[in-house]
């Protein structure tokens, strides 16, 4: 054995010598724990926010978390079946949002969305789902399938290329300006429960997200194609020996992920009331992190990871940043989200819920 | 016409010439075995038949139909089932789901249900643990499941790669006894084994492989008695 291999096989953390890397990592952990604990105590002592405000934070966290969860499902399923990080998935979300916008805008102007909210909503979602699914399928067929048997980073680079391609195509076709997504009055209204103001749109997004995710879960767990998908994720070769056409299962996976992305895109546009060509990037990265957080490849993990991330970034600023006296903490919620993701990638790359599965994979 | 006809196939792993002209035929209703030491090319032969690998030269025919160019799932649909080395059950699927996947290509759902009953009768251990994850099964139970899963596809030809590997002696006995019963059901078997005495004992005919070539062939019992086989494989 050569010297380099010997060095690598030694345990990294030894008692006698602590490497600079360890010091940095430990400082990071302590810093984050300090921020969370000291900030939380500070927030409790200061008592700056009312119960209604906390309720708003949680409600928003659940809403955005439900959206992250739906996006994360696409990452986790594609990774499970192909071991590919579909870097373009966030842009598939953007495609869905744009498609929804192009339906919602005229419907809103004509008043149809106000008079027939259910039909209008169904039409928006249907077009968004069809668009996202279609583009996801084209992506798979044109950009990913040719790289299927290529080892190394070829597939990932293809995915990054698709991401740029979609962003620049939408920018080219529809301009780089931010378009405001129409929100008829009922979407902006609230109703009262036990003295709290509940935004209707939040309830709609959370409720529908639960329905769609439950549907997806049933499809994956109960149907023949869903079972085949789990079989291929575990051992594609053994699945092929059963007569399962792996290509069809891959297509099925992209259909499910694309549909979820289309719905999530519309919901994301509901919440932020705007669409633009680069809008998929941030939720895409965050949802990927949520999938890793939940243990990539795990479907329940993606759902839980998404909701958890949404709650942390929504409640976190007021809970532990404001408590430390940091001004304008709400500006920093992306910082919280990305810190959480980096922490997970450094300390628990197999995810918080996905450990068992990651071990089986290895 | 032979059920399976392998004609002078050459298989490469990049530059490694793993099969150097293998010819094997299997007749309807037979148990045929390929024996040979580690690395002789037994698994490679089975993988070429089931379409996981594609020979650079030579031809494979099943019921007279050339399999060249077909994918593994197409070949499975034609009625060949391959129980791979190491069993490869889906550990995160339940036993029930594993059996369902075995019947993936079948359209006759009701008949498949009867077959599942038959499998559970053949392997009662599987019935006891029907709703559990296959990953929790012991090696012997996983072999039962892998075999049952393959039979759920109603194959004409069953390819079995080292079913006795890593099993306790009592389980090995059971594996070979099961093979006799499968044959009695009318399924033809091509069996790969390192356990040459057991395999040649149960087989109608056998081939001895060495470094990607067939060095001997004949009736199971004759090979078992052959001096060269005894010296090389039976110690
Ligand atoms: N994936 C692979 N890549 C490269 N060489 C391989 C691979 N699989 C098998 N081989 C080589 O092919 C030959 C035959 O292997 P195999 O068919 O697995 O033998 P057996 O099943 O008889 O033990 C061996 O020399 C082995 O090293
Ligand atoms: Mg082998």
Coordinates of C-alpha atoms and ligand atoms in Angstrom, one line a residue:
Chain A
X1 CA 0.0 0.0 0.0
X2 CA 1.4 3.4 -0.9
X3 CA 1.8 6.2 1.6
X4 CA -1.1 8.2 0.3
X5 CA -3.5 5.3 0.7
X6 CA -2.3 4.7 4.2
X7 CA -2.9 8.3 5.1
X8 CA -6.4 8.1 3.7
X9 CA -7.3 4.9 5.6
X10 CA -6.5 6.5 8.9
X11 CA -9.4 7.9 10.9
X12 CA -9.8 11.6 10.2
X13 CA -10.6 12.7 13.7
X14 CA -7.8 11.6 16.0
X15 CA -7.5 12.5 19.7
X16 CA -4.0 13.9 19.5
X17 CA -4.0 16.0 16.4
X18 CA -6.9 18.2 15.3
X19 CA -6.8 19.3 11.7
X20 CA -7.7 22.9 10.7
X21 CA -10.6 21.5 8.8
X22 CA -12.0 20.0 12.0
X23 CA -11.6 23.2 13.8
X24 CA -13.5 25.0 11.1
X25 CA -16.3 22.4 11.1
X26 CA -16.7 22.5 14.8
X27 CA -16.7 26.3 14.9
X28 CA -19.5 26.2 12.3
X29 CA -21.6 23.8 14.3
X30 CA -21.1 25.8 17.5
X31 CA -21.8 29.1 15.7
X32 CA -25.1 27.7 14.3
X33 CA -26.1 26.2 17.6
X34 CA -25.3 29.5 19.3
X35 CA -27.3 31.5 16.8
X36 CA -30.3 29.2 17.1
X37 CA -30.3 29.0 20.9
X38 CA -29.2 32.6 21.8
X39 CA -31.5 34.0 19.1
X40 CA -34.5 32.0 20.3
X41 CA -34.0 33.0 23.9
X42 CA -33.5 36.6 22.7
X43 CA -36.7 36.5 20.7
X44 CA -38.7 35.1 23.7
X45 CA -37.3 37.7 26.0
X46 CA -37.9 40.6 23.6
X47 CA -41.4 39.3 22.9
X48 CA -41.6 41.6 19.8
X49 CA -44.1 39.5 17.7
X50 CA -47.7 38.9 18.4
X51 CA -49.4 35.5 18.3
X52 CA -51.0 36.6 15.0
X53 CA -47.6 37.3 13.5
X54 CA -46.2 33.9 14.6
X55 CA -49.2 32.3 13.1
X56 CA -48.5 34.1 9.8
X57 CA -44.9 32.9 9.8
X58 CA -45.9 29.3 10.4
X59 CA -48.7 29.5 7.8
X60 CA -46.3 30.9 5.2
X61 CA -43.7 28.3 6.1
X62 CA -46.2 25.5 5.6
X63 CA -47.3 27.0 2.3
X64 CA -43.8 27.5 0.8
X65 CA -42.8 24.2 2.4
X66 CA -45.6 22.3 0.6
X67 CA -44.3 23.8 -2.6
X68 CA -40.7 22.9 -1.9
X69 CA -41.9 19.4 -1.0
X70 CA -43.6 19.0 -4.4
X71 CA -40.4 20.2 -6.2
X72 CA -38.2 18.0 -4.0
X73 CA -40.2 14.9 -5.1
X74 CA -39.0 15.4 -8.7
X75 CA -35.4 15.5 -7.6
X76 CA -35.7 12.6 -5.4
X77 CA -37.5 10.3 -7.8
X78 CA -35.2 11.0 -10.7
X79 CA -32.2 10.5 -8.5
X80 CA -33.7 7.3 -7.2
X81 CA -34.2 5.8 -10.7
X82 CA -31.2 7.3 -12.6
X83 CA -28.8 8.5 -9.9
X84 CA -28.9 11.8 -11.8
X85 CA -29.2 15.2 -10.1
X86 CA -31.7 16.8 -12.5
X87 CA -30.2 20.2 -12.3
X88 CA -32.9 21.6 -14.7
X89 CA -35.8 20.6 -12.5
X90 CA -36.1 24.1 -11.1
X91 CA -36.5 25.4 -14.6
X92 CA -39.2 22.8 -15.3
X93 CA -41.0 24.5 -12.4
X94 CA -40.5 27.9 -14.1
X95 CA -42.0 26.5 -17.3
X96 CA -45.1 25.4 -15.4
X97 CA -45.4 28.8 -13.8
X98 CA -45.2 30.6 -17.2
X99 CA -47.7 28.3 -18.7
X100 CA -50.0 29.0 -15.8
X101 CA -49.4 32.7 -16.3
X102 CA -50.4 32.6 -19.9
X103 CA -53.7 31.0 -19.0
X104 CA -54.4 33.0 -15.8
X105 CA -53.7 36.4 -17.4
X106 CA -56.5 36.4 -20.1
X107 CA -58.8 34.6 -17.7
X108 CA -58.3 37.3 -15.1
X109 CA -58.7 40.1 -17.5
X110 CA -62.0 38.7 -18.8
X111 CA -63.3 38.2 -15.3
X112 CA -63.6 34.5 -15.8
X113 CA -61.2 33.7 -12.9
X114 CA -63.4 35.7 -10.5
X115 CA -66.7 34.2 -11.7
X116 CA -65.5 30.6 -12.1
X117 CA -62.6 30.2 -9.7
X118 CA -62.7 26.3 -9.7
X119 CA -62.8 25.9 -13.5
X120 CA -60.3 28.6 -13.9
X121 CA -57.9 27.1 -11.4
X122 CA -58.3 23.6 -13.0
X123 CA -57.5 25.0 -16.4
X124 CA -54.4 26.8 -15.1
X125 CA -53.1 23.7 -13.4
X126 CA -53.9 21.4 -16.3
X127 CA -52.0 23.6 -18.8
X128 CA -49.1 24.0 -16.4
X129 CA -48.9 20.3 -15.7
X130 CA -49.1 19.5 -19.4
X131 CA -46.3 22.0 -20.2
X132 CA -44.0 20.9 -17.5
X133 CA -44.5 17.3 -18.1
X134 CA -44.0 17.7 -21.9
X135 CA -40.8 19.7 -21.4
X136 CA -39.5 17.2 -18.8
X137 CA -40.1 14.3 -21.2
X138 CA -38.3 16.1 -24.0
X139 CA -35.4 16.9 -21.7
X140 CA -35.2 13.2 -20.8
X141 CA -35.3 12.0 -24.3
X142 CA -33.0 14.5 -25.9
X143 CA -30.5 15.4 -23.2
X144 CA -30.4 12.7 -20.6
X145 CA -31.0 9.4 -22.4
X146 CA -28.0 9.6 -24.7
X147 CA -25.8 10.0 -21.5
X148 CA -27.4 7.2 -19.6
X149 CA -24.5 4.8 -19.9
X150 CA -21.8 7.5 -19.6
X151 CA -19.9 7.4 -16.4
X152 CA -18.5 10.5 -14.7
X153 CA -20.0 14.0 -14.7
X154 CA -21.4 13.9 -18.3
X155 CA -25.0 13.5 -17.3
X156 CA -24.8 16.3 -14.7
X157 CA -23.2 18.6 -17.2
X158 CA -26.0 17.8 -19.6
X159 CA -28.5 18.7 -16.9
X160 CA -26.8 22.0 -16.2
X161 CA -26.9 22.7 -19.9
X162 CA -30.6 22.0 -20.1
X163 CA -31.1 24.4 -17.2
X164 CA -29.3 27.2 -19.1
X165 CA -31.1 26.3 -22.3
X166 CA -34.6 26.6 -20.7
X167 CA -33.8 29.8 -18.9
X168 CA -32.3 31.5 -22.0
X169 CA -35.1 30.2 -24.2
X170 CA -37.8 31.6 -22.0
X171 CA -35.8 34.8 -21.7
X172 CA -35.5 35.0 -25.4
X173 CA -39.2 34.3 -26.1
X174 CA -40.8 36.3 -23.2
X175 CA -38.2 38.8 -22.2
X176 CA -36.3 39.2 -19.0
X177 CA -38.8 41.4 -17.2
X178 CA -40.8 40.3 -14.2
X179 CA -44.4 39.7 -15.1
X180 CA -47.0 40.1 -12.4
X181 CA -49.1 37.0 -11.9
X182 CA -52.8 37.9 -11.6
X183 CA -54.4 37.4 -8.3
X184 CA -58.2 38.0 -8.3
X185 CA -59.7 39.3 -5.1
X186 CA -60.6 36.0 -3.6
X187 CA -57.0 34.8 -3.8
X188 CA -55.9 37.8 -1.8
X189 CA -58.7 37.5 0.8
X190 CA -58.4 35.9 4.3
X191 CA -60.9 34.3 6.6
X192 CA -60.8 34.1 10.4
X193 CA -60.2 31.0 12.5
X194 CA -60.0 31.4 16.3
X195 CA -59.0 35.1 15.9
X196 CA -56.3 34.3 13.3
X197 CA -56.4 35.6 9.8
X198 CA -55.9 32.7 7.4
X199 CA -55.1 33.6 3.8
X200 CA -57.3 31.6 1.4
X201 CA -54.5 31.0 -1.0
X202 CA -52.4 29.4 1.7
X203 CA -55.1 27.0 2.5
X204 CA -55.7 26.2 -1.1
X205 CA -52.0 25.6 -1.8
X206 CA -51.5 23.4 1.2
X207 CA -54.7 21.5 0.7
X208 CA -54.1 20.8 -3.0
X209 CA -50.4 20.0 -2.3
X210 CA -51.5 17.4 0.2
X211 CA -54.0 15.9 -2.2
X212 CA -51.5 15.7 -5.1
X213 CA -48.7 14.4 -2.9
X214 CA -51.0 11.8 -1.4
X215 CA -52.0 10.8 -5.0
X216 CA -48.4 10.5 -6.0
X217 CA -47.6 8.4 -2.9
X218 CA -50.5 6.0 -3.7
X219 CA -49.3 5.8 -7.4
X220 CA -45.8 4.9 -6.3
X221 CA -46.8 2.5 -3.6
X222 CA -49.9 0.8 -5.1
X223 CA -49.7 0.7 -8.8
X224 CA -47.8 -1.7 -11.0
X225 CA -45.8 1.1 -12.6
X226 CA -45.1 2.7 -9.2
X227 CA -43.8 -0.6 -7.9
X228 CA -41.7 -1.1 -11.0
X229 CA -40.3 2.4 -10.4
X230 CA -39.2 1.4 -6.9
X231 CA -37.8 -1.9 -8.3
X232 CA -35.8 -0.1 -11.0
X233 CA -34.5 2.4 -8.4
X234 CA -33.2 -0.5 -6.4
X235 CA -31.7 -2.7 -9.1
X236 CA -32.4 -1.7 -12.7
X237 CA -30.7 -4.8 -14.2
X238 CA -32.8 -7.2 -12.0
X239 CA -35.9 -5.3 -13.0
X240 CA -35.1 -5.7 -16.7
X241 CA -34.7 -9.4 -16.2
X242 CA -38.4 -9.4 -15.0
X243 CA -39.4 -7.9 -18.3
X244 CA -39.6 -4.3 -17.0
X245 CA -38.7 -1.8 -19.7
X246 CA -36.4 0.5 -17.8
X247 CA -36.9 3.3 -20.4
X248 CA -40.7 3.3 -19.8
X249 CA -40.1 3.5 -16.1
X250 CA -37.8 6.4 -16.6
X251 CA -40.4 8.2 -18.7
X252 CA -43.0 7.4 -16.0
X253 CA -40.7 9.0 -13.4
X254 CA -40.3 12.1 -15.4
X255 CA -44.0 12.4 -15.9
X256 CA -44.7 12.2 -12.2
X257 CA -41.9 14.7 -11.4
X258 CA -42.8 17.0 -14.2
X259 CA -46.5 17.1 -13.2
X260 CA -45.5 17.9 -9.6
X261 CA -43.2 20.6 -10.9
X262 CA -45.9 22.2 -13.0
X263 CA -48.3 22.4 -10.0
X264 CA -45.5 23.7 -7.8
X265 CA -44.7 26.4 -10.4
X266 CA -48.3 27.7 -10.4
X267 CA -48.4 27.6 -6.6
X268 CA -45.1 29.5 -6.4
X269 CA -46.5 32.1 -8.7
X270 CA -49.6 32.4 -6.5
X271 CA -47.5 33.1 -3.5
X272 CA -45.0 35.5 -5.0
X273 CA -47.4 36.9 -7.6
X274 CA -44.8 37.1 -10.3
X275 CA -43.1 35.0 -13.1
X276 CA -39.8 35.5 -14.8
X277 CA -37.3 33.3 -16.6
X278 CA -34.9 32.8 -13.6
X279 CA -37.6 32.2 -11.0
X280 CA -37.0 28.4 -10.9
X281 CA -33.4 28.7 -9.7
X282 CA -33.9 29.5 -6.0
X283 CA -36.8 27.2 -5.3
X284 CA -35.0 24.5 -7.3
X285 CA -31.8 24.7 -5.3
X286 CA -33.8 24.8 -2.1
X287 CA -36.0 21.9 -3.0
X288 CA -32.9 19.9 -4.0
X289 CA -31.5 20.7 -0.5
X290 CA -34.8 19.6 1.0
X291 CA -34.5 16.3 -0.9
X292 CA -31.0 15.8 0.4
X293 CA -32.2 16.8 3.9
X294 CA -34.8 14.1 3.7
X295 CA -32.4 11.5 2.3
X296 CA -32.3 11.7 -1.5
X297 CA -34.2 8.9 -3.1
X298 CA -36.7 8.8 -0.3
X299 CA -40.2 10.0 -1.2
X300 CA -41.5 10.6 2.3
X301 CA -38.1 12.2 3.0
X302 CA -38.6 14.7 0.2
X303 CA -42.0 15.7 1.5
X304 CA -40.8 16.1 5.1
X305 CA -37.6 17.8 4.1
X306 CA -39.5 20.4 2.0
X307 CA -42.0 21.3 4.7
X308 CA -39.2 21.5 7.3
X309 CA -37.1 23.8 5.1
X310 CA -40.1 26.0 4.5
X311 CA -40.9 26.3 8.2
X312 CA -37.3 27.0 9.1
X313 CA -36.8 29.8 6.5
X314 CA -40.2 31.3 7.4
X315 CA -40.0 31.2 11.2
X316 CA -36.3 31.3 11.5
X317 CA -35.6 34.9 10.8
X318 CA -37.9 36.2 13.5
X319 CA -37.1 33.3 15.9
X320 CA -33.4 33.4 16.0
X321 CA -32.1 36.3 13.9
X322 CA -34.3 39.0 15.3
X323 CA -33.5 37.7 18.8
X324 CA -29.9 38.5 18.2
X325 CA -30.7 42.0 17.3
X326 CA -30.0 41.6 13.6
X327 CA -31.8 44.3 11.6
X328 CA -34.3 43.3 8.9
X329 CA -34.0 39.6 9.6
X330 CA -36.6 38.7 7.0
X331 CA -34.2 39.7 4.2
X332 CA -31.9 36.9 5.5
X333 CA -34.2 34.0 5.1
X334 CA -32.4 32.6 2.0
X335 CA -29.3 32.8 4.1
X336 CA -30.9 30.5 6.7
X337 CA -32.1 28.1 4.1
X338 CA -28.8 27.9 2.4
X339 CA -26.9 27.6 5.8
X340 CA -29.2 24.7 6.6
X341 CA -28.5 23.0 3.3
X342 CA -24.7 23.5 3.6
X343 CA -24.8 22.1 7.1
X344 CA -26.7 19.0 5.9
X345 CA -24.3 18.5 3.0
X346 CA -21.3 18.7 5.2
X347 CA -22.5 16.8 8.3
X348 CA -25.3 14.5 7.1
X349 CA -24.9 14.0 3.3
X350 CA -27.2 10.9 3.6
X351 CA -29.9 13.1 5.0
X352 CA -31.7 13.1 8.3
X353 CA -34.3 10.5 7.4
X354 CA -32.4 8.7 4.6
X355 CA -29.6 7.0 6.5
X356 CA -30.8 3.5 6.3
X357 CA -31.5 3.7 2.7
X358 CA -28.3 5.3 1.8
X359 CA -26.5 2.5 3.5
X360 CA -28.4 -0.2 1.6
X361 CA -27.5 1.7 -1.6
X362 CA -23.8 1.6 -1.0
Chain B
X1 CA -35.3 -27.6 -33.0
X2 CA -33.6 -26.9 -29.7
X3 CA -35.4 -24.7 -27.2
X4 CA -32.2 -22.7 -26.8
X5 CA -29.3 -22.7 -29.2
X6 CA -26.1 -20.8 -28.4
X7 CA -23.8 -20.7 -31.4
X8 CA -20.2 -19.9 -31.0
X9 CA -20.6 -16.6 -29.1
X10 CA -17.8 -14.3 -28.3
X11 CA -18.3 -11.8 -25.5
X12 CA -15.9 -9.0 -24.4
X13 CA -15.7 -6.7 -21.4
X14 CA -13.9 -3.9 -23.1
X15 CA -10.7 -5.6 -24.2
X16 CA -11.1 -8.7 -22.0
X17 CA -12.2 -11.6 -24.2
X18 CA -14.5 -13.4 -21.7
X19 CA -16.2 -15.9 -23.9
X20 CA -14.2 -17.4 -26.7
X21 CA -16.7 -19.2 -28.8
X22 CA -19.2 -20.9 -26.6
X23 CA -21.8 -23.2 -28.1
X24 CA -24.5 -24.7 -25.9
X25 CA -27.9 -26.2 -26.7
X26 CA -30.8 -26.9 -24.4
X27 CA -33.7 -29.2 -25.3
X28 CA -37.2 -28.8 -24.1
X29 CA -37.7 -30.4 -20.6
X30 CA -34.0 -30.8 -19.8
X31 CA -31.9 -29.6 -16.9
X32 CA -28.6 -28.6 -18.5
X33 CA -25.7 -27.4 -16.3
X34 CA -22.6 -25.3 -16.9
X35 CA -19.9 -26.0 -14.4
X36 CA -16.5 -24.5 -14.0
X37 CA -14.2 -22.6 -11.7
X38 CA -14.5 -19.0 -10.7
X39 CA -14.1 -16.7 -13.7
X40 CA -14.6 -19.4 -16.2
X41 CA -17.4 -17.5 -18.0
X42 CA -20.5 -19.1 -16.6
X43 CA -22.3 -16.0 -15.5
X44 CA -21.2 -14.2 -18.7
X45 CA -22.9 -16.9 -20.7
X46 CA -26.2 -16.5 -18.9
X47 CA -26.0 -12.7 -19.1
X48 CA -25.5 -13.0 -22.9
X49 CA -28.5 -15.2 -23.2
X50 CA -30.8 -12.9 -21.2
X51 CA -29.7 -9.8 -23.1
X52 CA -27.7 -8.1 -20.3
X53 CA -24.6 -8.4 -22.5
X54 CA -24.4 -8.5 -26.3
X55 CA -22.1 -11.0 -28.0
X56 CA -19.7 -9.4 -30.5
X57 CA -19.9 -12.6 -32.6
X58 CA -22.1 -15.7 -32.8
X59 CA -25.8 -16.1 -32.4
X60 CA -28.4 -17.1 -29.8
X61 CA -31.7 -18.6 -30.7
X62 CA -34.7 -19.2 -28.5
X63 CA -37.4 -21.3 -30.1
X64 CA -35.7 -20.7 -33.4
X65 CA -35.9 -16.9 -33.0
X66 CA -32.6 -15.0 -33.1
X67 CA -32.2 -12.9 -29.9
X68 CA -29.6 -10.6 -31.4
X69 CA -30.3 -6.9 -30.7
X70 CA -33.1 -7.5 -28.3
X71 CA -33.0 -5.8 -24.9
X72 CA -33.2 -7.8 -21.6
X73 CA -36.8 -6.9 -21.0
X74 CA -37.8 -8.1 -24.5
X75 CA -36.1 -11.4 -24.0
X76 CA -37.8 -11.8 -20.6
X77 CA -41.1 -11.2 -22.3
X78 CA -40.3 -14.1 -24.7
X79 CA -40.3 -16.6 -21.9
X80 CA -36.7 -16.6 -20.5
X81 CA -36.2 -15.8 -16.8
X82 CA -32.8 -15.3 -15.4
X83 CA -32.3 -15.7 -11.6
X84 CA -29.0 -13.8 -11.3
X85 CA -26.0 -14.5 -9.3
X86 CA -26.5 -13.2 -5.8
X87 CA -30.3 -13.5 -6.1
X88 CA -30.8 -9.7 -6.4
X89 CA -34.3 -9.7 -4.8
X90 CA -35.7 -6.1 -4.4
X91 CA -34.9 -5.7 -0.7
X92 CA -37.0 -2.6 -0.2
X93 CA -40.1 -4.2 -1.8
X94 CA -42.2 -6.7 0.1
X95 CA -42.3 -10.3 -0.8
X96 CA -45.7 -9.8 -2.4
X97 CA -44.4 -6.9 -4.5
X98 CA -41.4 -8.9 -5.6
X99 CA -43.7 -11.6 -6.8
X100 CA -45.9 -9.0 -8.6
X101 CA -42.8 -7.7 -10.4
X102 CA -42.0 -11.3 -11.5
X103 CA -45.4 -11.3 -13.2
X104 CA -44.9 -7.8 -14.7
X105 CA -45.1 -8.9 -18.3
X106 CA -48.3 -10.9 -17.9
X107 CA -51.7 -9.8 -18.9
X108 CA -53.7 -12.7 -17.4
X109 CA -54.1 -11.3 -14.0
X110 CA -56.4 -13.9 -12.6
X111 CA -54.2 -16.8 -13.7
X112 CA -51.2 -15.0 -12.2
X113 CA -53.0 -14.9 -8.9
X114 CA -53.4 -18.7 -9.0
X115 CA -49.7 -19.0 -9.8
X116 CA -48.9 -16.9 -6.8
X117 CA -50.8 -19.3 -4.6
X118 CA -48.9 -22.1 -6.2
X119 CA -45.6 -20.3 -5.4
X120 CA -46.6 -19.8 -1.8
X121 CA -47.5 -23.5 -1.6
X122 CA -44.1 -24.4 -3.0
X123 CA -42.3 -22.1 -0.6
X124 CA -44.4 -21.8 2.6
X125 CA -41.8 -19.6 4.2
X126 CA -42.7 -16.9 1.7
X127 CA -46.3 -17.0 2.8
X128 CA -45.4 -16.4 6.4
X129 CA -43.5 -13.3 5.5
X130 CA -45.7 -12.1 2.7
X131 CA -46.0 -8.5 3.7
X132 CA -42.4 -8.1 4.9
X133 CA -39.6 -6.4 3.1
X134 CA -37.5 -8.9 1.1
X135 CA -34.4 -7.4 2.6
X136 CA -35.2 -9.0 5.9
X137 CA -35.1 -12.5 4.5
X138 CA -32.3 -14.9 5.1
X139 CA -30.1 -16.0 2.2
X140 CA -32.0 -19.3 1.7
X141 CA -35.3 -17.4 1.8
X142 CA -34.1 -14.9 -0.7
X143 CA -33.1 -17.7 -3.1
X144 CA -36.7 -19.1 -2.7
X145 CA -38.1 -15.6 -3.5
X146 CA -35.8 -15.1 -6.4
X147 CA -36.8 -18.4 -7.9
X148 CA -40.5 -17.9 -7.2
X149 CA -40.3 -14.4 -8.7
X150 CA -38.8 -15.8 -11.8
X151 CA -41.4 -18.5 -12.1
X152 CA -44.2 -15.9 -11.7
X153 CA -43.3 -14.9 -15.3
X154 CA -44.3 -18.4 -16.5
X155 CA -41.0 -19.0 -18.3
X156 CA -40.3 -21.7 -20.8
X157 CA -36.6 -21.5 -19.9
X158 CA -35.2 -20.7 -16.5
X159 CA -31.6 -19.6 -16.1
X160 CA -30.2 -20.1 -12.6
X161 CA -26.8 -18.7 -11.6
X162 CA -25.3 -20.4 -8.6
X163 CA -28.5 -20.8 -6.6
X164 CA -26.6 -22.7 -3.9
X165 CA -24.0 -20.0 -3.3
X166 CA -23.5 -19.1 0.3
X167 CA -26.3 -21.4 1.6
X168 CA -26.1 -23.8 4.5
X169 CA -25.9 -27.5 3.4
X170 CA -29.5 -28.2 4.3
X171 CA -30.7 -25.2 2.2
X172 CA -28.5 -26.4 -0.7
X173 CA -30.3 -29.8 -0.6
X174 CA -33.6 -28.0 -0.7
X175 CA -32.6 -25.8 -3.6
X176 CA -31.7 -28.8 -5.7
X177 CA -34.9 -30.6 -4.7
X178 CA -36.9 -27.6 -5.8
X179 CA -35.2 -27.7 -9.1
X180 CA -36.5 -31.2 -9.7
X181 CA -40.0 -30.1 -8.9
X182 CA -39.7 -27.1 -11.3
X183 CA -38.6 -29.5 -14.0
X184 CA -41.6 -31.7 -13.3
X185 CA -43.8 -28.7 -14.0
X186 CA -42.4 -28.6 -17.5
X187 CA -39.9 -25.8 -17.1
X188 CA -36.6 -26.2 -18.8
X189 CA -33.5 -25.2 -16.7
X190 CA -30.1 -24.0 -17.6
X191 CA -28.1 -24.2 -14.3
X192 CA -24.8 -22.6 -13.5
X193 CA -22.9 -24.0 -10.5
X194 CA -19.6 -24.1 -8.9
X195 CA -20.9 -27.0 -6.8
X196 CA -20.2 -29.4 -9.7
X197 CA -21.2 -32.7 -8.0
X198 CA -24.6 -31.5 -7.0
X199 CA -25.2 -29.8 -10.4
X200 CA -24.1 -32.8 -12.4
X201 CA -26.1 -35.1 -10.2
X202 CA -29.4 -33.3 -11.0
X203 CA -28.6 -32.4 -14.7
X204 CA -29.4 -34.4 -17.8
X205 CA -26.4 -32.9 -19.6
X206 CA -23.5 -30.7 -18.6
X207 CA -20.8 -28.6 -20.1
X208 CA -17.5 -27.8 -18.4
X209 CA -16.2 -24.3 -18.9
X210 CA -12.6 -23.1 -18.5
X211 CA -11.3 -19.6 -19.4
X212 CA -14.3 -18.8 -21.6
X213 CA -14.3 -22.1 -23.5
X214 CA -16.1 -25.4 -23.3
X215 CA -13.6 -28.1 -22.5
X216 CA -15.9 -31.1 -22.0
X217 CA -19.6 -31.9 -22.5
X218 CA -21.7 -34.9 -22.0
X219 CA -24.5 -36.5 -19.9
X220 CA -24.5 -35.4 -16.3
X221 CA -23.6 -38.8 -14.9
X222 CA -20.8 -39.4 -17.4
X223 CA -19.2 -36.0 -16.5
X224 CA -19.5 -36.8 -12.8
X225 CA -17.5 -40.0 -13.4
X226 CA -15.0 -38.4 -15.8
X227 CA -11.5 -38.6 -14.4
X228 CA -10.6 -35.1 -15.7
X229 CA -13.7 -33.5 -14.1
X230 CA -13.0 -35.3 -10.8
X231 CA -9.4 -34.1 -10.8
X232 CA -10.2 -30.5 -11.7
X233 CA -13.4 -29.8 -9.8
X234 CA -14.3 -32.5 -7.4
X235 CA -10.9 -32.8 -5.7
Ligands
LIG1 N1 -18.0 -6.6 -15.3 C1 -16.9 -7.1 -15.7 N2 -15.9 -6.4 -16.2 C2 -14.7 -6.9 -16.7 N3 -14.5 -8.2 -16.6 C3 -15.4 -9.0 -16.2 C4 -16.7 -8.5 -15.7 N4 -17.5 -9.6 -15.3 C5 -16.7 -10.7 -15.5 N5 -15.5 -10.4 -16.0 C6 -14.5 -11.3 -16.4 O1 -15.0 -12.2 -17.3 C7 -14.6 -13.5 -17.0 C8 -15.8 -14.4 -16.8 O2 -16.5 -14.0 -15.6 P1 -17.8 -14.7 -15.1 O3 -18.6 -15.0 -16.3 O4 -18.4 -13.9 -14.0 O5 -17.3 -16.1 -14.5 P2 -18.0 -17.1 -13.6 O6 -19.4 -16.8 -13.5 O7 -17.8 -18.4 -14.3 O8 -17.3 -17.1 -12.3 C9 -13.7 -13.4 -15.8 O9 -12.3 -13.4 -16.2 C10 -14.0 -12.1 -15.2 O10 -12.9 -11.5 -14.6
LIG2 MG1 -20.5 -16.3 -11.8

